Each structure stands twice: as C-alpha cells, then as structure tokens.
Coordinates of C-alpha atoms and ligand atoms in Angstrom, one line a residue:
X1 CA 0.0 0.0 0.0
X2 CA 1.1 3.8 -0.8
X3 CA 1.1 6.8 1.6
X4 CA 1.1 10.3 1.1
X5 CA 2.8 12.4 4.4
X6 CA 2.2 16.3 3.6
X7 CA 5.7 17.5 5.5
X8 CA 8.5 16.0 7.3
X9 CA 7.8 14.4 11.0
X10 CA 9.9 12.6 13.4
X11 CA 12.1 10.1 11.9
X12 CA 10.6 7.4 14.3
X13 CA 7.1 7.7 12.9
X14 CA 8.6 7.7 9.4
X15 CA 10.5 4.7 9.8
X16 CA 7.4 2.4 11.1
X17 CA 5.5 3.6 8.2
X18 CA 8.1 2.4 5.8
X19 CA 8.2 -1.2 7.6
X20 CA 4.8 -1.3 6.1
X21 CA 4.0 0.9 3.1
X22 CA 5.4 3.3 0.0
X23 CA 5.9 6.1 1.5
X24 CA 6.0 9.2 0.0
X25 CA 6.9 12.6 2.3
X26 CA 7.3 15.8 1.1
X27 CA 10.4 16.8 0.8
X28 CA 10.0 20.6 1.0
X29 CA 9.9 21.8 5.0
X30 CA 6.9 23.8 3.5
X31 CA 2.8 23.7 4.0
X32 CA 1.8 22.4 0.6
X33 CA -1.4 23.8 -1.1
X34 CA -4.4 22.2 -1.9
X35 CA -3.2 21.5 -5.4
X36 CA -0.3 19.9 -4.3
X37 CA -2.0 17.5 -1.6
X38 CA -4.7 16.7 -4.4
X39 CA -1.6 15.7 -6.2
X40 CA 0.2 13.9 -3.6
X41 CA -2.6 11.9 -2.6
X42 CA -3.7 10.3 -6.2
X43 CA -2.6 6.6 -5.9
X44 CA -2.6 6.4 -2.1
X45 CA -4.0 4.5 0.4
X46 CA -3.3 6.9 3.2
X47 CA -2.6 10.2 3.7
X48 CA -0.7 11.2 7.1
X49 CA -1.2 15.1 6.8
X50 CA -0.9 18.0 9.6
X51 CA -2.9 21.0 11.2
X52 CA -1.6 23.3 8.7
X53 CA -3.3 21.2 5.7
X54 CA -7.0 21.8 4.7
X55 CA -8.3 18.7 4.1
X56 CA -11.7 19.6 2.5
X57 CA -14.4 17.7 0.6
X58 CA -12.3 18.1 -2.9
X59 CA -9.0 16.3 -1.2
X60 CA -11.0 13.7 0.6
X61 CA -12.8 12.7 -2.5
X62 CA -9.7 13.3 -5.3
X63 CA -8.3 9.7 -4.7
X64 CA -11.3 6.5 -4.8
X65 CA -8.8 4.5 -3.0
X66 CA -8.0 6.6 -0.1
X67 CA -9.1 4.9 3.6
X68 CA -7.2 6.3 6.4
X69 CA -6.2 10.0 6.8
X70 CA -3.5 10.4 10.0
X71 CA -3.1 13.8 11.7
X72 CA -0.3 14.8 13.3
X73 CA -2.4 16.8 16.0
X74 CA -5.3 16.3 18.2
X75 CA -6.8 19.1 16.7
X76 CA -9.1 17.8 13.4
X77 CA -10.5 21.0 12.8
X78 CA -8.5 21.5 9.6
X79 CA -10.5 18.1 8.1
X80 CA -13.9 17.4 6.9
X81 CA -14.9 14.6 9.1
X82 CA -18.0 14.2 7.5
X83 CA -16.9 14.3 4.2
X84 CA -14.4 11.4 4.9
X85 CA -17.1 9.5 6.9
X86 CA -19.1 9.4 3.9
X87 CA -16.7 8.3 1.8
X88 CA -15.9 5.8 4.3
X89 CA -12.1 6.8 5.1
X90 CA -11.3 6.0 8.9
X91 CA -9.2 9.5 10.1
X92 CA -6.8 9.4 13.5
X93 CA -5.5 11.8 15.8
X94 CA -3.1 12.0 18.8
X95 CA -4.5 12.7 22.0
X96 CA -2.7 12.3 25.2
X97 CA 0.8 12.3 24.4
X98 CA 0.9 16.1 24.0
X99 CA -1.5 16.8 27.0
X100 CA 0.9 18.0 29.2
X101 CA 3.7 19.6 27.0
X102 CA 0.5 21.8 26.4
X103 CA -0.8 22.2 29.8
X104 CA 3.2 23.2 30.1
X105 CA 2.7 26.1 27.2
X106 CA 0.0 27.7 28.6
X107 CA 1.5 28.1 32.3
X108 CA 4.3 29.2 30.6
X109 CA 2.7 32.4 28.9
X110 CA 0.7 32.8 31.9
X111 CA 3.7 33.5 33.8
X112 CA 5.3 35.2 30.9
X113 CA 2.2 37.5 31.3
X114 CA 1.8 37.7 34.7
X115 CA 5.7 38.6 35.6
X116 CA 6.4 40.6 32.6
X117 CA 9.2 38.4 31.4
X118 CA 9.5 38.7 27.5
X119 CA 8.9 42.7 28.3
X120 CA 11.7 42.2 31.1
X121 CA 14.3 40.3 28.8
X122 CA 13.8 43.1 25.9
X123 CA 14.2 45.7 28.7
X124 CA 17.2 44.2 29.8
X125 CA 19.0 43.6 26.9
X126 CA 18.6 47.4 25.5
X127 CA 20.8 48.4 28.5
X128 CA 18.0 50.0 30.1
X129 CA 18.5 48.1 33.1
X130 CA 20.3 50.9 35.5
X131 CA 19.7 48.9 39.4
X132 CA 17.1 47.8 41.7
X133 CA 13.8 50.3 41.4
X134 CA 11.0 50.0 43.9
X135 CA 8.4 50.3 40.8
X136 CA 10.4 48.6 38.3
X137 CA 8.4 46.0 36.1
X138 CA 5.8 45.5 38.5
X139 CA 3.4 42.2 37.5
X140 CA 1.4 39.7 38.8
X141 CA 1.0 37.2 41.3
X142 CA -0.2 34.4 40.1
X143 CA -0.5 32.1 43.8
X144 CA -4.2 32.4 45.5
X145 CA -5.6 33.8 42.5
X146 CA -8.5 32.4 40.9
X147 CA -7.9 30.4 37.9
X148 CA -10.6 30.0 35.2
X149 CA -10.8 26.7 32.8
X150 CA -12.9 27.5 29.8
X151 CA -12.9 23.4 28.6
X152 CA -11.7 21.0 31.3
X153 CA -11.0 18.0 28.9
X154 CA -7.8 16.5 28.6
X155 CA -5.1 19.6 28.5
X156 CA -7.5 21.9 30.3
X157 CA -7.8 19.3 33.6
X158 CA -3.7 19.0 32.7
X159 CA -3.3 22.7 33.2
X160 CA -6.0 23.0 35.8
X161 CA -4.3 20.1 38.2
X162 CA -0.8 21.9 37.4
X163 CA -2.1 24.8 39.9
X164 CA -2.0 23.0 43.3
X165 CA 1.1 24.5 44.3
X166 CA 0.1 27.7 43.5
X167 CA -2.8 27.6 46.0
X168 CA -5.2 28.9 43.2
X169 CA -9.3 28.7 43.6
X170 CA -10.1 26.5 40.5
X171 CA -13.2 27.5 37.8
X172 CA -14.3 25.8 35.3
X173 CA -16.9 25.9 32.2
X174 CA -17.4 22.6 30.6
X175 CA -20.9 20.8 29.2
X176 CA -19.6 17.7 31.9
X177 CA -19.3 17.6 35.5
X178 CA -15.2 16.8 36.3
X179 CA -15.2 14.8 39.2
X180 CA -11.0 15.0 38.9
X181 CA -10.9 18.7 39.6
X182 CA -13.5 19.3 41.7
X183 CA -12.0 16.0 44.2
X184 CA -8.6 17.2 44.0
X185 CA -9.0 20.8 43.5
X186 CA -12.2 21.9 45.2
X187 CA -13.3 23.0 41.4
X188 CA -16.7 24.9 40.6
X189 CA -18.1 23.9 37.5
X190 CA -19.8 27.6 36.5
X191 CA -21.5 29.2 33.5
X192 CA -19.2 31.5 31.3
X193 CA -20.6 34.5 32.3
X194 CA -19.4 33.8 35.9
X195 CA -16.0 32.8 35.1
X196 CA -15.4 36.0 32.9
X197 CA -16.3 37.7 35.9
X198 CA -15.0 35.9 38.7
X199 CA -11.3 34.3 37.1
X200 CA -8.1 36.4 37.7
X201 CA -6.4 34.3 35.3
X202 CA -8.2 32.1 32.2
X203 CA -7.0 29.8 29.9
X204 CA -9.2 28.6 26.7
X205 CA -9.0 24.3 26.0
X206 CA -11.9 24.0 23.6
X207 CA -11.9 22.1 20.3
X208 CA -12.5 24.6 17.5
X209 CA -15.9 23.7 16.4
X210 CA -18.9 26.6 15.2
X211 CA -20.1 26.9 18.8
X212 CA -16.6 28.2 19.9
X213 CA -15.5 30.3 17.2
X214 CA -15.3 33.8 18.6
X215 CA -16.4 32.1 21.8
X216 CA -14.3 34.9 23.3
X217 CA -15.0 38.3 21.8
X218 CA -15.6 41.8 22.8
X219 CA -18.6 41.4 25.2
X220 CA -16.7 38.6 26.8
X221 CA -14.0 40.6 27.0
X222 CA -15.4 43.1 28.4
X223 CA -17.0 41.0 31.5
X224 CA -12.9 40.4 32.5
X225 CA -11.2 42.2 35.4
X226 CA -8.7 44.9 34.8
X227 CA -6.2 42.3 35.7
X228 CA -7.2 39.2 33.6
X229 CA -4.8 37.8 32.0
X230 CA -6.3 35.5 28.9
X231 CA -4.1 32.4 27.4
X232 CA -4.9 30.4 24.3
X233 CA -2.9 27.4 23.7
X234 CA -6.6 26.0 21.7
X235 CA -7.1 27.4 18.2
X236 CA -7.1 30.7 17.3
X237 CA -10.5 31.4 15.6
X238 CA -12.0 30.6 19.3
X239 CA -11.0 34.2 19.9
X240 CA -12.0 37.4 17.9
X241 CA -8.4 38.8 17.4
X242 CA -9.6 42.3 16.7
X243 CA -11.6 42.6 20.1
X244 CA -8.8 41.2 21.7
X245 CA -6.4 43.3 20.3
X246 CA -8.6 46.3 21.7
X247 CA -9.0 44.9 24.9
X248 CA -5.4 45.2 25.4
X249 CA -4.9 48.4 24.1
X250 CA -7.2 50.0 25.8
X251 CA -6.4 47.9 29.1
X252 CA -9.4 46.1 29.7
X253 CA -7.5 43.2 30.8
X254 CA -3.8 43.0 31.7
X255 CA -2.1 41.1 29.2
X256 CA -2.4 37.9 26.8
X257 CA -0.3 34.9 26.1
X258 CA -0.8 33.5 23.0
X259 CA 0.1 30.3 20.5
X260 CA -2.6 30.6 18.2
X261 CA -4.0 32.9 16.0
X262 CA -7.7 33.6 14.1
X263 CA -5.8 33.6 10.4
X264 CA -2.5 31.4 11.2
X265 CA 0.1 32.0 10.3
X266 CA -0.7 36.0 9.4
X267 CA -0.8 38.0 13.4
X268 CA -2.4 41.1 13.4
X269 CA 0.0 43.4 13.2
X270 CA -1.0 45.8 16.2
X271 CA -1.0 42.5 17.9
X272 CA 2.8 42.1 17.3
X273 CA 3.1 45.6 18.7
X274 CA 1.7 45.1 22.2
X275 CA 4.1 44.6 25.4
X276 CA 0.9 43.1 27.2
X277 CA 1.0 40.4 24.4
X278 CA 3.0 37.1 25.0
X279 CA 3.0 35.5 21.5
X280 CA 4.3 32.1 20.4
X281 CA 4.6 30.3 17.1
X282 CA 2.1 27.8 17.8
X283 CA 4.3 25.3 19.4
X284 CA 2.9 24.3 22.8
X285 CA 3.5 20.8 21.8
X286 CA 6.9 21.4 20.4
X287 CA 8.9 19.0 22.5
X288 CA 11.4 16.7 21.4
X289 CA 9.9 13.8 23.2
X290 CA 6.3 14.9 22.5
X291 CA 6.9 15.5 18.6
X292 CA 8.6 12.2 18.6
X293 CA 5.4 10.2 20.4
X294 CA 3.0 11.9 18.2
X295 CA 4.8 10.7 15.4
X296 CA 4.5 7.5 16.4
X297 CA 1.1 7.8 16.9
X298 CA 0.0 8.8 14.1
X299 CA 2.1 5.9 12.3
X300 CA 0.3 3.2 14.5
X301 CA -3.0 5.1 13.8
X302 CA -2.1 4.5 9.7
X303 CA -0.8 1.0 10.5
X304 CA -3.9 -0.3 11.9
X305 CA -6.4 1.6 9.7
X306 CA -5.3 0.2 6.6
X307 CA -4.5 -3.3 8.0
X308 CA -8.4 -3.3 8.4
X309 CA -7.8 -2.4 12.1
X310 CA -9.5 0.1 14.5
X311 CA -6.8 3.1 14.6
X312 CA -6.4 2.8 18.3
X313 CA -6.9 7.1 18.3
X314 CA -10.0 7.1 16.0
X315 CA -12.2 10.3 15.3
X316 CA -14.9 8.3 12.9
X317 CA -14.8 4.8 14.7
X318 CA -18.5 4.2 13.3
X319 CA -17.2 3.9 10.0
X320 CA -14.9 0.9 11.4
X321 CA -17.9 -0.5 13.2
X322 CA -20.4 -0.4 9.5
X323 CA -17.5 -2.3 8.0
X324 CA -17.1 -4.8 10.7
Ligands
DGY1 C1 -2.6 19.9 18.1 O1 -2.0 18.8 18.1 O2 -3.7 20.1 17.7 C2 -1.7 21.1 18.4 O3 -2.3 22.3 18.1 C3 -0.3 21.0 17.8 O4 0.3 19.9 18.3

C-alpha cells in the first residue's frame, strides 16, 4: 500500500511507516497547497497530513482508493470529518501524548504574562537596566488567584491540576461535571458569564468547532477584570483577534499569552506591537519527546487503519464499526 505524508515528521514515525507501506513525504519543510495534496494523494491508500493542511471535501474525494487519513495533532478541525465518513475513510489523531507539554505552554505564557518576562528580557537587553527600582516592572501574582478553565477535557484538567502549588481557587466551564478537579482541587463547574467575571487568570481548551469560534470576543472581554490575563494554547479562531487586540490596548484586561491565532500563520500586526502580548509560534506541543510520540502515533494510527484495524486514536470509529 502507498502513503502520502504532507511535511516532514519525526524520523521514528517515518521509519514504522516504511516497515509497512510506500511512502511518500514531502520533501519541501513547507505547508503544501491544496493543489499539491490533491496531487500527492492520487494513488494512495493513506494520507498522514498536519494542522496546517486543509483537508476539504475536494482532497477527501480526489483519490477512490483513499481509507485512512493520519493527523499529526489532536486538533481535526482543519479536516472534513463528514466528508471522509461518507466516503468511508477512517481518520486518527493524537491525544494524550501532547496533553501536558500543552498544559506546560500555557503556564508558561501565563507567567510570561503575569511577571512581565519577555517585556523584562527586551528591557534588559537594551541596556536599560540601571539597578534595583522600587516600581520597576511591577506584575502579577499568580498564587491564590482564581484560575478560570474555559474546557476542562484532557489539556484543560492538565493545566487545571498543574495549579495546586500555587494555592489557586479552580473554575471551570465545561458541558460535563469533572469529578477529577473538583476532588482534587475543590473546582466549581460555573457558566461563562461567571467565570469572565470571577477568574483572575483564564486559559481557553476548547476544540475549534462553530459553537466556539469567537467564543471569546468583545462582550466577553469586556465581563474580564482589569487584571485578567487570557491564554490560548486552543485554536485561534475561538477568539476574535480584533476585540482582543482592543482589549489590550485599551487595558481592559492586563495582558495575553498566546500560541494561536484567528488567520494562522498571518498575526495582526497591532498585535505584534503590544508589550501586554505574549505570543508564540504555535508550538505548545513542540517537545522533542512529544513530537517524537505523536509521530509515532500517528504511524500506529495508519498501520492499523489500513491493516483493516480500529486506529487505536480514532475520530470516525463508526465507519470501522459499519464495515465490521
Ligand atoms: C494539536 O495537536 O492540535 C496542536 O495544536 C499542535 O500539536
């Protein structure tokens, strides 16, 4: 069997492909366009592709033979589930090994936020830097502050749980109850309104999906405490950029850390100009070891789809279960 990989991953993942199938990677460390996945993917069985690929109805339906499409990501967004269920093509992702490199991310920018570190590191570096000064850089503390989760699933319970030695008061917004954080944390499941309101510090763990696009925009914004700082290690699209960037100039809230953006790769460009902005190339999974598990994930998820197995990380598992 022949496989189509969009872009370059960890060697490991490549190599257990190869034990199995033709495999074909592109060669270029570039996203490819449509045309050129359209392209790639006549002949193949598979097609192990990545967040940055859109994987619409015309690429799903391009090759006849296609059954399993692999992402390198938990996030799916960028694929038309439907379309590939209907064409009967299994698709995989990889959840869990990346949950808390993630969790990691986001308390990084929080901090970054919160303690004014990029702003402190550009500060220093420009010689500016002349001794101790009672108001110099002043921030945040970020211990006994209330913590908001908007989307306590895997990452968000991750980054939630990652708070105990910070003493925080734990809120979350979630359509289930989360028996782990409110056993271990004391969490209150709340409605969003409350945790805008209440939440010193929020970090966003939805799926991008219609319901949370601009989940977070000017009214929401708006509902924040001067001193909320807002972190998105999700997908970008879940906040309106514009509002945000407002928010921030206008100091509705005290800072942002972000890894994501609304129109990825392009940043607004008042964005970019903000020292209450922490921004990040979208790489809160960029680990060494995490990179290198995902890759193998997403091999094993290919192995067993087209060995007429169920992908053990499955998004469409009814398709498996109709041909079985
Ligand atoms: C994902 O996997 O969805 C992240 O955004 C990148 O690893």
């Amino acid at each position: 069997m022949n496989i189509f990989v969009t872009r370059k991953i960890p060697d490991a993942g490549i190599q257990l492909l190869k034990k199995k199938f033709d495999v074909e990677t592109n060669q270029e460390d570039r996203i490819l366009t449509k045309k050129e996945i359209i392209k790639g993917v006549k002949g193949k069985d598979g097609l192990l592709c990545l967040l940055t690929d859109q994987i619409d109805r015309d690429v799903i339906v391009a090759e006849p033979k296609l059954k399993m499409i692999s992402i390198y990501a938990v996030g799916y967004n960028n694929i038309d589930v439907q379309a590939a269920t209907e064409q009967g093509i299994l698709v995989g992702n990889t959840p869990g090994v990346l949950t808390d490199t993630t969790a990691e991310m986001a308390w990084a920018l929080l901090f970054s936020v919160a303690r004014r570190i990029v702003e402190g590191d550009r500060f220093t570096r420009a010689g500016k830097f002349h001794g101790w000064a009672p108001s110099l850089m002043l921030g945040q503390d970020v211990s006994n502050k209330t913590l908001g989760i908007i989307g306590a699933g895997k990452i968000g319970t991750a980054f939630a749980l990652k708070s105990k030695g910070f003493n925080m008061n734990v809120l979350y917004v979630d359509e289930q109850k989360n028996t782990i954080l409110e056993q271990k944390l004391g969490a209150k499941k709340v409605e969003l309104s409350e945790l805008l309101t209440q939440s010193d510090y929020i970090s966003l763990h939805v799926p991008l999906r219609p319901k949370t696009h601009h989940l977070i925009g000017e009214k929401e914004l708006h509902k924040m405490k001067k001193n909320a700082i807002l972190i998105n290690t999700s997908r970008g699209p879940v906040i309106d950029e514009k509002a945000l960037v407002k928010a921030l100039k206008e100091r509705w809230i005290f800072g942002a850390g972000l890894d994501v953006y609304e129109h990825e790769p392009k940043i607004n460009e008042q964005l970019k100009k903000l020292d209450n902005a922490v921004l990040q190339p979208h790489s809160a999974s960029g680990t060494i070891e995490t990179r290198t598990k995902m890759a193998i994930m997403a091999a094993e998820n290919m192995i067993a789809g087209l060995q007429g197995k169920m992908p053990p990380n499955c998004v469409n598992p009814e398709i498996f279960q109709k041909r079985n």
